[in-house]
Amino acid sequence: MTSIIVDETVGPKLHAFIVGVGSYSYLEDGSAPGPKLPYAMGQLEAAPVSALSLANWLISQYRGPIPLGSIEILISSTDIPELTLKNGNNAKIEDRANNGQSLKAAFKRWYRRLNGISVENGMETKPTPQLEAQMQENVALFFFCGHGFEKGHVHLLLEEFGADRESLFENSFNFHNFYRGMKRAKPRTQLYFVDSCRTVPKAATERDTIEGISLIDILLSDKNDREAPILFSTVSNTTAWAPTNGTATRFTQALIACLNGAAGDHDEGVWQVTTGKLVSAMKDLLNTDPIKGQICISDGDRLSERRVLCVLDQPPTVRLTVACRPKEYLKKMTFKISNSFLGTLHERPEPQEEPWEVDVKAAAYVFEASISDGSRQIPREEIYVFPPRKDRTLDLV
Amino acid sequence: MISKLKLNFSEIPFELAGYPIHYKVMNQALERVVDGSILMDSGPRETTISLESEHGISAGKYVFTLLLPSGQMLSTPFQVEDGKESVVNVPYEHSPQEWLRSQTLLGHSLSRTQETLALEKLSVSVNISPNDPALVKPKIDFALYCPQYTDRSILLYKANMNVSAMHSRLHIVFEVSGQDYESATVAELKIGNTSRTVVLPPLSSRHINDQLTLDCAWSDTVESVTDLAVHVNMQNKAAQALLSYMQRGDIESAQKVSQPVIDEAYQMFREKMQDPAAACVAGYLLTSTSNWKHMPLDWCSNLSVFFPHIADGSIINAHRRIVDLPEDLSPSDLQGIADLLLLAAERGLPIYSAGLRLLNDDLLALSNSIKELGANKSLLRKVDLAYQRTTSWLQYCDFKNPFTTLIFESEKESRKIFTHQK
């Protein structure tokens, strides 16, 4: 089962297409017999975990201006993973992202839902003009986690990549062409998340052309002035790193954190996550302290940047980090923040060597710092703790 | 004994200023006795060449030959008398053979099936030898080229190089200046067999003494061009900022000051005649944010027509036309778009990597659309050839750089794309 249908009622919906490829049969430590491809690429434990994390979040925690309609999900993993549905039942994810056939079939189902295309007796029926107009309000979400590379375009690799050494890339697909082709889809809001490497492997440099699977043709008549940001986990020609401790990738964790409120914006009394804020918050979270030079970057067609994706029922939680310069002062400093209107108080009454990190609700606070030996007075100040994070460094030089 | 040969040039067109004209002096046996080149200034000009006896020049009859920018070879007999000045009048006329000269010089035909881009060398290469040679190992070579044939003479950039240390890194900075306001140039950096070609925009006529800088951040670990961080900086800081927004995908930052950014882009697009490179940046930003009302069709057309040596203008023009196509495409719609896209591909490498991707995408969309409508086989063949050509550029393109940058790991790879004409 790869189609998780959540809501079939009439009206615009969010439809997600999630692909997580952790098992690569023909790469290092892969399950296929015989020698493996020598491209320094192996199995990715974090990819299925990441894909499942996002799918579980959508099912259990997503709250947007439009409901979740469906999740089309393909997972290539060493086991058969399960999703927990809202009614408490478990759904096994049995279909794998193994080759073009499975990818195309899943894509087709997702594409039809996005565009209101029905199938009767094996024949596709186009939507009525009224339904077609409604489909423009759908939100398309695409997420991929697995191996990838870039040679002109970003290519994403499926489980059976390398099955035929003579046609090495037949189980990969050209993300860029897929993205451009999706201009034909009706939804005016489309989100794309690509968590993969963008380096050029030797296998690619040796070939003049890399075709791969084509999911949808690009045509001149494709017209959609869409809000369609792409977030890549890394920039061109660089590697994306995956953890091996059973957790989701840093990119996925940041994405879920952003949707949970780290990309929250306060507009007309409502906390919400918009397309523009999601993109900037993701980059803020991931790029402030990048690991091994991995920099998140955005691309794609952009319009207003203000399409609301999630609505938050309370102010989001934000990480506040307080440090000082020179940092030796931390050993004798205490901190306190308070908001009398909210009735909140957070403090670190005992000095410590490390910066103070505390998760607080987004708001304005009175911030107080004091030095235990009384050698200096530090005036109180008002600080605004706003998503995605707040760093305050006291200059005591 | 020194005799003098005075050359009286008639009116030289402004655009030929800086163009080197090669001359030869032959004796009656048609043996070359003196040769050299003269750097042209615009307007009428007199130049005197010294003919010294050590060149084998003695009193007698000689032939003076000159390869004019028009493509014509001028041969004029003159007589040398000891210690006297001889005079040769040099007319300048546009010649119907100019286009032929370009091809002859560059060694390729005008056919759209041309697979490699000819690069004509514009200036001497600079071998980097900073004060402390230990800092720059291995050697880096720098040269400037014209990226495609032109139907007129090519203007010279002047390149200066300096080396400075900033933030504990060594920066090799090339300052490129000159008078070229209309065409792109290719800068080539070579380390060993690896090479990086960066397309440089034309200079802006809005800025007095406009110049570009090519900043190569150097460290001890650099062994090939792939290790080298190269930044191109324009003097037009507004254009550079828009480019930076686009490059980082940082439209959301731009949107914080939303209308001013779009207005800035609109203004730049309008002032294309003074600064076509900035206008192209603006065109791409407006395209990526679907601001079609800020891109009137005639402006897009002018950007393409007035700057035939910049591929970006025709790419933006073609894409703008595509946006306005009706839903049901006719064969004439496809032919119209094909003409514009083929022209863009024929003009060679665009200045900006965003343009290369857009051109490649639009050619693929056109090819698919022709197939869907029923094959016009000859048109389809031309479009597919152009698509293959731009795809081959794309595969070497480093999209981290907003200026089209192709990286080659070997000379063999470079030769798949470029034919160097020196």
GROMACS .gro file of C-alpha atoms in nm, chain B:
model
  422
  398MET     CA    1   7.004   5.532  -4.150
  399ILE     CA    2   6.641   5.553  -4.042
  400SER     CA    3   6.364   5.614  -4.286
  401LYS     CA    4   6.007   5.670  -4.185
  402LEU     CA    5   5.679   5.543  -4.317
  403LYS     CA    6   5.382   5.763  -4.234
  404LEU     CA    7   5.039   5.601  -4.242
  405ASN     CA    8   4.734   5.825  -4.284
  406PHE     CA    9   4.424   5.640  -4.171
  407SER     CA   10   4.089   5.775  -4.277
  408GLU     CA   11   3.794   5.781  -4.034
  409ILE     CA   12   3.801   5.473  -3.811
  410PRO     CA   13   3.465   5.376  -3.660
  411PHE     CA   14   3.435   5.418  -3.287
  412GLU     CA   15   3.369   5.050  -3.224
  413LEU     CA   16   3.706   4.958  -3.370
  414ALA     CA   17   3.902   5.155  -3.113
  415GLY     CA   18   4.152   4.926  -2.951
  416TYR     CA   19   4.154   4.684  -3.243
  417PRO     CA   20   4.505   4.575  -3.347
  418ILE     CA   21   4.580   4.606  -3.718
  419HIS     CA   22   4.859   4.388  -3.847
  420TYR     CA   23   5.098   4.516  -4.114
  421LYS     CA   24   5.390   4.383  -4.313
  422VAL     CA   25   5.653   4.544  -4.526
  423MET     CA   26   5.787   4.325  -4.807
  424ASN     CA   27   6.072   4.384  -5.045
  425GLN     CA   28   6.049   4.338  -5.418
  426ALA     CA   29   6.122   3.967  -5.377
  427LEU     CA   30   5.811   3.957  -5.151
  428GLU     CA   31   6.025   3.870  -4.853
  429ARG     CA   32   5.896   4.010  -4.526
  430VAL     CA   33   6.138   4.263  -4.385
  431VAL     CA   34   5.930   4.430  -4.115
  432ASP     CA   35   5.603   4.340  -3.945
  433GLY     CA   36   5.405   4.453  -3.644
  434SER     CA   37   5.068   4.579  -3.535
  435ILE     CA   38   4.913   4.913  -3.463
  436LEU     CA   39   4.649   4.962  -3.199
  437MET     CA   40   4.370   5.171  -3.345
  438ASP     CA   41   4.203   5.477  -3.202
  439SER     CA   42   3.874   5.598  -3.336
  440GLY     CA   43   3.863   5.889  -3.578
  441PRO     CA   44   4.126   5.992  -3.833
  442ARG     CA   45   4.474   5.904  -3.732
  443GLU     CA   46   4.833   5.935  -3.838
  444THR     CA   47   5.092   5.678  -3.743
  445THR     CA   48   5.455   5.671  -3.821
  446ILE     CA   49   5.658   5.353  -3.846
  447SER     CA   50   6.035   5.363  -3.828
  448LEU     CA   51   6.209   5.156  -4.090
  449GLU     CA   52   6.560   5.094  -3.966
  450SER     CA   53   6.846   4.969  -4.176
  451GLU     CA   54   6.904   4.673  -3.946
  452HIS     CA   55   6.568   4.543  -4.067
  453GLY     CA   56   6.731   4.510  -4.404
  454ILE     CA   57   6.564   4.823  -4.528
  455SER     CA   58   6.765   5.024  -4.767
  456ALA     CA   59   6.665   5.268  -5.031
  457GLY     CA   60   6.440   5.103  -5.284
  458LYS     CA   61   6.086   4.987  -5.364
  459TYR     CA   62   5.871   4.800  -5.111
  460VAL     CA   63   5.518   4.676  -5.063
  461PHE     CA   64   5.322   4.767  -4.757
  462THR     CA   65   5.035   4.527  -4.668
  463LEU     CA   66   4.772   4.575  -4.403
  464LEU     CA   67   4.490   4.348  -4.285
  465LEU     CA   68   4.203   4.589  -4.235
  466PRO     CA   69   3.930   4.525  -3.980
  467SER     CA   70   3.691   4.507  -4.271
  468GLY     CA   71   3.858   4.185  -4.374
  469GLN     CA   72   4.028   4.339  -4.675
  470MET     CA   73   4.398   4.312  -4.738
  471LEU     CA   74   4.545   4.643  -4.851
  472SER     CA   75   4.870   4.631  -5.051
  473THR     CA   76   5.039   4.956  -5.140
  474PRO     CA   77   5.378   4.996  -5.303
  475PHE     CA   78   5.599   5.271  -5.168
  476GLN     CA   79   5.952   5.391  -5.210
  477VAL     CA   80   6.212   5.436  -4.937
  478GLU     CA   81   6.467   5.709  -4.968
  479ASP     CA   82   6.746   5.735  -4.711
  480GLY     CA   83   6.645   5.953  -4.417
  481LYS     CA   84   6.318   6.058  -4.576
  482GLU     CA   85   5.956   5.998  -4.489
  483SER     CA   86   5.729   5.797  -4.718
  484VAL     CA   87   5.352   5.831  -4.695
  485VAL     CA   88   5.079   5.567  -4.742
  486ASN     CA   89   4.710   5.657  -4.726
  487VAL     CA   90   4.491   5.390  -4.564
  488PRO     CA   91   4.123   5.405  -4.647
  489TYR     CA   92   3.866   5.234  -4.428
  490GLU     CA   93   3.556   5.086  -4.583
  491HIS     CA   94   3.306   4.836  -4.460
  492SER     CA   95   3.341   4.536  -4.678
  493PRO     CA   96   3.088   4.280  -4.792
  494GLN     CA   97   3.354   4.024  -4.702
  495GLU     CA   98   3.349   4.110  -4.332
  496TRP     CA   99   3.137   3.810  -4.239
  497LEU     CA  100   3.371   3.587  -4.435
  498ARG     CA  101   3.667   3.722  -4.248
  499SER     CA  102   3.509   3.633  -3.917
  500GLN     CA  103   3.459   3.276  -4.019
  501THR     CA  104   3.799   3.245  -4.175
  502LEU     CA  105   3.958   3.384  -3.864
  503LEU     CA  106   3.766   3.158  -3.633
  504GLY     CA  107   3.772   2.853  -3.849
  505HIS     CA  108   3.411   2.743  -3.841
  506SER     CA  109   3.099   2.781  -4.043
  507LEU     CA  110   2.784   2.963  -3.952
  508SER     CA  111   2.587   2.640  -3.953
  509ARG     CA  112   2.364   2.584  -3.655
  510THR     CA  113   2.490   2.229  -3.640
  511GLN     CA  114   2.823   2.368  -3.525
  512GLU     CA  115   2.914   2.161  -3.224
  513THR     CA  116   3.186   2.360  -3.062
  514LEU     CA  117   3.204   2.725  -2.974
  515ALA     CA  118   3.495   2.906  -3.126
  516LEU     CA  119   3.686   3.124  -2.889
  517GLU     CA  120   3.892   3.402  -3.032
  518LYS     CA  121   4.168   3.527  -2.813
  519LEU     CA  122   4.130   3.892  -2.726
  520SER     CA  123   4.432   3.957  -2.512
  521VAL     CA  124   4.754   3.803  -2.408
  522SER     CA  125   4.741   3.558  -2.123
  523VAL     CA  126   4.883   3.655  -1.789
  524ASN     CA  127   5.100   3.409  -1.610
  525ILE     CA  128   5.063   3.465  -1.242
  526SER     CA  129   5.387   3.518  -1.063
  527PRO     CA  130   5.318   3.701  -0.739
  528ASN     CA  131   5.589   3.837  -0.519
  529ASP     CA  132   5.609   3.519  -0.324
  530PRO     CA  133   5.602   3.238  -0.581
  531ALA     CA  134   5.566   2.982  -0.306
  532LEU     CA  135   5.216   3.112  -0.250
  533VAL     CA  136   5.097   3.023  -0.597
  534LYS     CA  137   5.178   2.670  -0.692
  535PRO     CA  138   5.099   2.542  -0.939
  536LYS     CA  139   5.088   2.817  -1.197
  537ILE     CA  140   4.761   2.976  -1.305
  538ASP     CA  141   4.711   3.114  -1.656
  539PHE     CA  142   4.453   3.372  -1.746
  540ALA     CA  143   4.325   3.468  -2.088
  541LEU     CA  144   4.028   3.648  -2.239
  542TYR     CA  145   3.835   3.524  -2.540
  543CYS     CA  146   3.536   3.619  -2.746
  544PRO     CA  147   3.280   3.340  -2.710
  545GLN     CA  148   3.149   3.327  -3.064
  546TYR     CA  149   3.213   3.460  -3.408
  547THR     CA  150   3.111   3.816  -3.467
  548ASP     CA  151   3.025   3.984  -3.790
  549ARG     CA  152   3.239   4.278  -3.701
  550SER     CA  153   3.564   4.343  -3.529
  551ILE     CA  154   3.622   4.250  -3.172
  552LEU     CA  155   3.714   4.504  -2.911
  553LEU     CA  156   3.986   4.462  -2.660
  554TYR     CA  157   3.946   4.441  -2.290
  555LYS     CA  158   4.243   4.538  -2.085
  556ALA     CA  159   4.325   4.312  -1.794
  557ASN     CA  160   4.536   4.398  -1.493
  558MET     CA  161   4.624   4.153  -1.226
  559ASN     CA  162   4.708   4.208  -0.863
  560VAL     CA  163   4.760   3.979  -0.569
  561SER     CA  164   4.653   4.063  -0.217
  562ALA     CA  165   4.597   3.882   0.109
  563MET     CA  166   4.260   3.913   0.279
  564HIS     CA  167   4.138   3.714   0.576
  565SER     CA  168   4.447   3.496   0.560
  566ARG     CA  169   4.367   3.391   0.201
  567LEU     CA  170   4.545   3.503  -0.108
  568HIS     CA  171   4.327   3.676  -0.364
  569ILE     CA  172   4.431   3.698  -0.724
  570VAL     CA  173   4.224   3.978  -0.867
  571PHE     CA  174   4.193   4.050  -1.237
  572GLU     CA  175   4.058   4.392  -1.322
  573VAL     CA  176   3.901   4.392  -1.663
  574SER     CA  177   3.822   4.721  -1.827
  575GLY     CA  178   3.792   4.864  -2.174
  576GLN     CA  179   3.525   4.994  -2.401
  577ASP     CA  180   3.313   4.694  -2.481
  578TYR     CA  181   2.952   4.768  -2.399
  579GLU     CA  182   2.787   4.521  -2.629
  580SER     CA  183   2.927   4.173  -2.611
  581ALA     CA  184   3.016   3.906  -2.361
  582THR     CA  185   3.369   3.779  -2.313
  583VAL     CA  186   3.504   3.450  -2.185
  584ALA     CA  187   3.778   3.452  -1.924
  585GLU     CA  188   3.972   3.131  -1.901
  586LEU     CA  189   4.169   3.026  -1.596
  587LYS     CA  190   4.397   2.729  -1.635
  588ILE     CA  191   4.581   2.526  -1.376
  589GLY     CA  192   4.766   2.241  -1.535
  590ASN     CA  193   4.524   2.067  -1.770
  591THR     CA  194   4.217   2.179  -1.582
  592SER     CA  195   4.038   2.491  -1.692
  593ARG     CA  196   3.753   2.710  -1.580
  594THR     CA  197   3.584   2.942  -1.824
  595VAL     CA  198   3.374   3.224  -1.688
  596VAL     CA  199   3.152   3.433  -1.912
  597LEU     CA  200   3.198   3.801  -1.832
  598PRO     CA  201   2.927   4.058  -1.896
  599PRO     CA  202   2.983   4.363  -2.114
  600LEU     CA  203   3.074   4.679  -1.932
  601SER     CA  204   2.819   4.944  -1.854
  602SER     CA  205   2.826   5.271  -2.044
  603ARG     CA  206   2.646   5.429  -1.747
  604HIS     CA  207   2.952   5.403  -1.531
  605ILE     CA  208   3.260   5.603  -1.621
  606ASN     CA  209   3.557   5.369  -1.641
  607ASP     CA  210   3.341   5.071  -1.559
  608GLN     CA  211   3.535   4.759  -1.484
  609LEU     CA  212   3.481   4.403  -1.372
  610THR     CA  213   3.689   4.216  -1.125
  611LEU     CA  214   3.751   3.846  -1.123
  612ASP     CA  215   3.849   3.745  -0.773
  613CYS     CA  216   4.016   3.407  -0.732
  614ALA     CA  217   4.052   3.298  -0.372
  615TRP     CA  218   4.371   3.099  -0.351
  616SER     CA  219   4.499   2.868  -0.082
  617ASP     CA  220   4.779   2.617  -0.044
  618THR     CA  221   4.541   2.333  -0.123
  619VAL     CA  222   4.456   2.456  -0.474
  620GLU     CA  223   4.576   2.205  -0.728
  621SER     CA  224   4.314   2.239  -0.999
  622VAL     CA  225   4.049   2.489  -1.101
  623THR     CA  226   3.786   2.288  -0.915
  624ASP     CA  227   3.952   2.395  -0.589
  625LEU     CA  228   3.941   2.759  -0.687
  626ALA     CA  229   3.666   2.993  -0.566
  627VAL     CA  230   3.606   3.256  -0.833
  628HIS     CA  231   3.379   3.557  -0.799
  629VAL     CA  232   3.291   3.809  -1.066
  630ASN     CA  233   3.207   4.153  -0.936
  631MET     CA  234   3.030   4.419  -1.137
  632GLN     CA  235   3.042   4.785  -1.050
  633ASN     CA  236   2.665   4.802  -1.076
  634LYS     CA  237   2.600   4.699  -0.718
  635ALA     CA  238   2.222   4.698  -0.760
  636ALA     CA  239   2.252   4.441  -1.039
  637GLN     CA  240   2.500   4.243  -0.835
  638ALA     CA  241   2.256   4.240  -0.542
  639LEU     CA  242   1.968   4.116  -0.759
  640LEU     CA  243   2.194   3.848  -0.898
  641SER     CA  244   2.288   3.747  -0.548
  642TYR     CA  245   1.922   3.718  -0.445
  643MET     CA  246   1.856   3.493  -0.741
  644GLN     CA  247   2.167   3.286  -0.696
  645ARG     CA  248   2.099   3.201  -0.336
  646GLY     CA  249   1.733   3.143  -0.417
  647ASP     CA  250   1.681   3.423  -0.169
  648ILE     CA  251   1.373   3.571  -0.325
  649GLU     CA  252   1.221   3.573   0.024
  650SER     CA  253   1.489   3.819   0.132
  651ALA     CA  254   1.415   4.028  -0.171
  652GLN     CA  255   1.045   4.012  -0.090
  653LYS     CA  256   1.106   4.174   0.246
  654VAL     CA  257   1.168   4.485   0.047
  655SER     CA  258   0.938   4.349  -0.216
  656GLN     CA  259   0.825   4.640  -0.429
  657PRO     CA  260   1.157   4.829  -0.423
  658VAL     CA  261   1.333   4.520  -0.557
  659ILE     CA  262   1.084   4.468  -0.835
  660ASP     CA  263   1.092   4.841  -0.912
  661GLU     CA  264   1.470   4.830  -0.921
  662ALA     CA  265   1.457   4.537  -1.161
  663TYR     CA  266   1.200   4.715  -1.375
  664GLN     CA  267   1.417   5.025  -1.390
  665MET     CA  268   1.723   4.820  -1.485
  666PHE     CA  269   1.529   4.642  -1.753
  667ARG     CA  270   1.414   4.974  -1.894
  668GLU     CA  271   1.768   5.112  -1.905
  669LYS     CA  272   1.900   4.823  -2.109
  670MET     CA  273   2.076   5.042  -2.362
  671GLN     CA  274   2.317   5.178  -2.100
  672ASP     CA  275   2.371   4.854  -1.917
  673PRO     CA  276   2.253   4.541  -2.097
  674ALA     CA  277   2.418   4.309  -1.845
  675ALA     CA  278   2.212   4.459  -1.562
  676ALA     CA  279   1.901   4.448  -1.778
  677CYS     CA  280   1.950   4.073  -1.827
  678VAL     CA  281   1.983   4.020  -1.450
  679ALA     CA  282   1.660   4.214  -1.406
  680GLY     CA  283   1.496   4.009  -1.682
  681TYR     CA  284   1.578   3.682  -1.506
  682LEU     CA  285   1.456   3.808  -1.169
  683LEU     CA  286   1.129   3.930  -1.319
  684THR     CA  287   1.094   3.595  -1.498
  685SER     CA  288   1.147   3.390  -1.183
  686THR     CA  289   0.882   3.594  -1.002
  687SER     CA  290   0.642   3.593  -1.302
  688ASN     CA  291   0.633   3.972  -1.316
  689TRP     CA  292   0.528   3.973  -1.679
  690LYS     CA  293   0.366   4.316  -1.668
  691HIS     CA  294   0.709   4.461  -1.592
  692MET     CA  295   0.848   4.297  -1.907
  693PRO     CA  296   0.674   4.456  -2.207
  694LEU     CA  297   0.716   4.250  -2.522
  695ASP     CA  298   0.885   4.529  -2.716
  696TRP     CA  299   1.145   4.582  -2.444
  697CYS     CA  300   1.231   4.212  -2.452
  698SER     CA  301   1.256   4.224  -2.827
  699ASN     CA  302   1.484   4.530  -2.812
  700LEU     CA  303   1.713   4.359  -2.562
  701SER     CA  304   1.756   4.079  -2.812
  702VAL     CA  305   1.785   4.289  -3.127
  703PHE     CA  306   2.012   4.565  -3.000
  704PHE     CA  307   2.264   4.328  -2.845
  705PRO     CA  308   2.327   4.050  -3.096
  706HIS     CA  309   2.642   3.941  -2.915
  707ILE     CA  310   2.465   3.863  -2.588
  708ALA     CA  311   2.269   3.539  -2.583
  709ASP     CA  312   2.075   3.636  -2.269
  710GLY     CA  313   1.868   3.901  -2.447
  711SER     CA  314   1.732   3.652  -2.695
  712ILE     CA  315   1.673   3.391  -2.421
  713ILE     CA  316   1.465   3.638  -2.219
  714ASN     CA  317   1.282   3.752  -2.531
  715ALA     CA  318   1.199   3.395  -2.633
  716HIS     CA  319   1.075   3.302  -2.286
  717ARG     CA  320   0.860   3.613  -2.265
  718ARG     CA  321   0.696   3.516  -2.596
  719ILE     CA  322   0.637   3.163  -2.467
  720VAL     CA  323   0.447   3.303  -2.169
  721ASP     CA  324   0.208   3.479  -2.405
  722LEU     CA  325   0.143   3.178  -2.627
  723PRO     CA  326  -0.217   3.060  -2.655
  724GLU     CA  327  -0.312   2.728  -2.493
  725ASP     CA  328  -0.370   2.561  -2.830
  726LEU     CA  329  -0.045   2.596  -3.016
  727SER     CA  330  -0.035   2.626  -3.393
  728PRO     CA  331   0.259   2.531  -3.619
  729SER     CA  332   0.329   2.901  -3.673
  730ASP     CA  333   0.349   2.957  -3.294
  731LEU     CA  334   0.608   2.682  -3.273
  732GLN     CA  335   0.801   2.816  -3.570
  733GLY     CA  336   0.807   3.164  -3.415
  734ILE     CA  337   0.941   3.037  -3.084
  735ALA     CA  338   1.186   2.808  -3.262
  736ASP     CA  339   1.331   3.103  -3.453
  737LEU     CA  340   1.392   3.291  -3.129
  738LEU     CA  341   1.534   2.995  -2.936
  739LEU     CA  342   1.759   2.881  -3.221
  740LEU     CA  343   1.890   3.235  -3.246
  741ALA     CA  344   1.963   3.231  -2.872
  742ALA     CA  345   2.146   2.898  -2.895
  743GLU     CA  346   2.341   3.020  -3.194
  744ARG     CA  347   2.463   3.324  -3.003
  745GLY     CA  348   2.664   3.102  -2.776
  746LEU     CA  349   2.703   3.086  -2.402
  747PRO     CA  350   2.476   3.317  -2.207
  748ILE     CA  351   2.637   3.542  -1.948
  749TYR     CA  352   2.430   3.404  -1.662
  750SER     CA  353   2.387   3.042  -1.559
  751ALA     CA  354   2.015   3.111  -1.498
  752GLY     CA  355   1.992   3.186  -1.869
  753LEU     CA  356   2.163   2.864  -1.969
  754ARG     CA  357   1.912   2.662  -1.770
  755LEU     CA  358   1.618   2.860  -1.905
  756LEU     CA  359   1.736   2.816  -2.263
  757ASN     CA  360   1.787   2.443  -2.216
  758ASP     CA  361   1.442   2.402  -2.059
  759ASP     CA  362   1.267   2.601  -2.328
  760LEU     CA  363   1.439   2.407  -2.607
  761LEU     CA  364   1.328   2.079  -2.449
  762ALA     CA  365   0.973   2.211  -2.409
  763LEU     CA  366   0.976   2.322  -2.773
  764SER     CA  367   1.103   1.985  -2.891
  765ASN     CA  368   0.832   1.801  -2.696
  766SER     CA  369   0.566   2.042  -2.822
  767ILE     CA  370   0.669   1.994  -3.184
  768LYS     CA  371   0.646   1.616  -3.136
  769GLU     CA  372   0.305   1.649  -2.972
  770LEU     CA  373   0.165   1.861  -3.250
  771GLY     CA  374   0.286   1.626  -3.521
  772ALA     CA  375   0.636   1.627  -3.645
  773ASN     CA  376   0.776   1.907  -3.852
  774LYS     CA  377   1.082   1.693  -3.898
  775SER     CA  378   1.321   1.953  -4.025
  776LEU     CA  379   1.233   2.198  -3.749
  777LEU     CA  380   1.248   1.924  -3.488
  778ARG     CA  381   1.595   1.824  -3.607
  779LYS     CA  382   1.724   2.179  -3.571
  780VAL     CA  383   1.568   2.221  -3.228
  781ASP     CA  384   1.705   1.888  -3.105
  782LEU     CA  385   2.053   1.980  -3.225
  783ALA     CA  386   2.036   2.309  -3.039
  784TYR     CA  387   1.906   2.125  -2.732
  785GLN     CA  388   2.195   1.879  -2.748
  786ARG     CA  389   2.434   2.168  -2.779
  787THR     CA  390   2.302   2.354  -2.474
  788THR     CA  391   2.283   2.027  -2.280
  789SER     CA  392   2.651   1.972  -2.344
  790TRP     CA  393   2.724   2.318  -2.200
  791LEU     CA  394   2.497   2.250  -1.906
  792GLN     CA  395   2.684   1.935  -1.813
  793TYR     CA  396   3.002   2.128  -1.743
  794CYS     CA  397   2.829   2.420  -1.577
  795ASP     CA  398   2.896   2.506  -1.215
  796PHE     CA  399   2.562   2.640  -1.095
  797LYS     CA  400   2.716   2.776  -0.777
  798ASN     CA  401   2.836   3.064  -0.991
  799PRO     CA  402   2.576   3.311  -1.125
  800PHE     CA  403   2.799   3.389  -1.423
  801THR     CA  404   2.808   3.095  -1.660
  802THR     CA  405   3.109   2.895  -1.553
  803LEU     CA  406   3.219   2.576  -1.722
  804ILE     CA  407   3.472   2.354  -1.551
  805PHE     CA  408   3.684   2.107  -1.743
  806GLU     CA  409   3.898   1.844  -1.581
  807SER     CA  410   4.106   1.798  -1.894
  808GLU     CA  411   4.181   1.965  -2.225
  809LYS     CA  412   3.998   1.682  -2.401
  810GLU     CA  413   3.677   1.778  -2.223
  811SER     CA  414   3.728   2.145  -2.301
  812ARG     CA  415   3.767   2.063  -2.669
  813LYS     CA  416   3.419   1.909  -2.670
  814ILE     CA  417   3.285   2.259  -2.614
  815PHE     CA  418   3.545   2.505  -2.740
  816THR     CA  419   3.772   2.550  -3.034
  817HIS     CA  420   4.045   2.793  -2.939
  818GLN     CA  421   4.155   3.037  -3.207
  819LYS     CA  422   4.470   3.223  -3.117
   0.00000   0.00000   0.00000
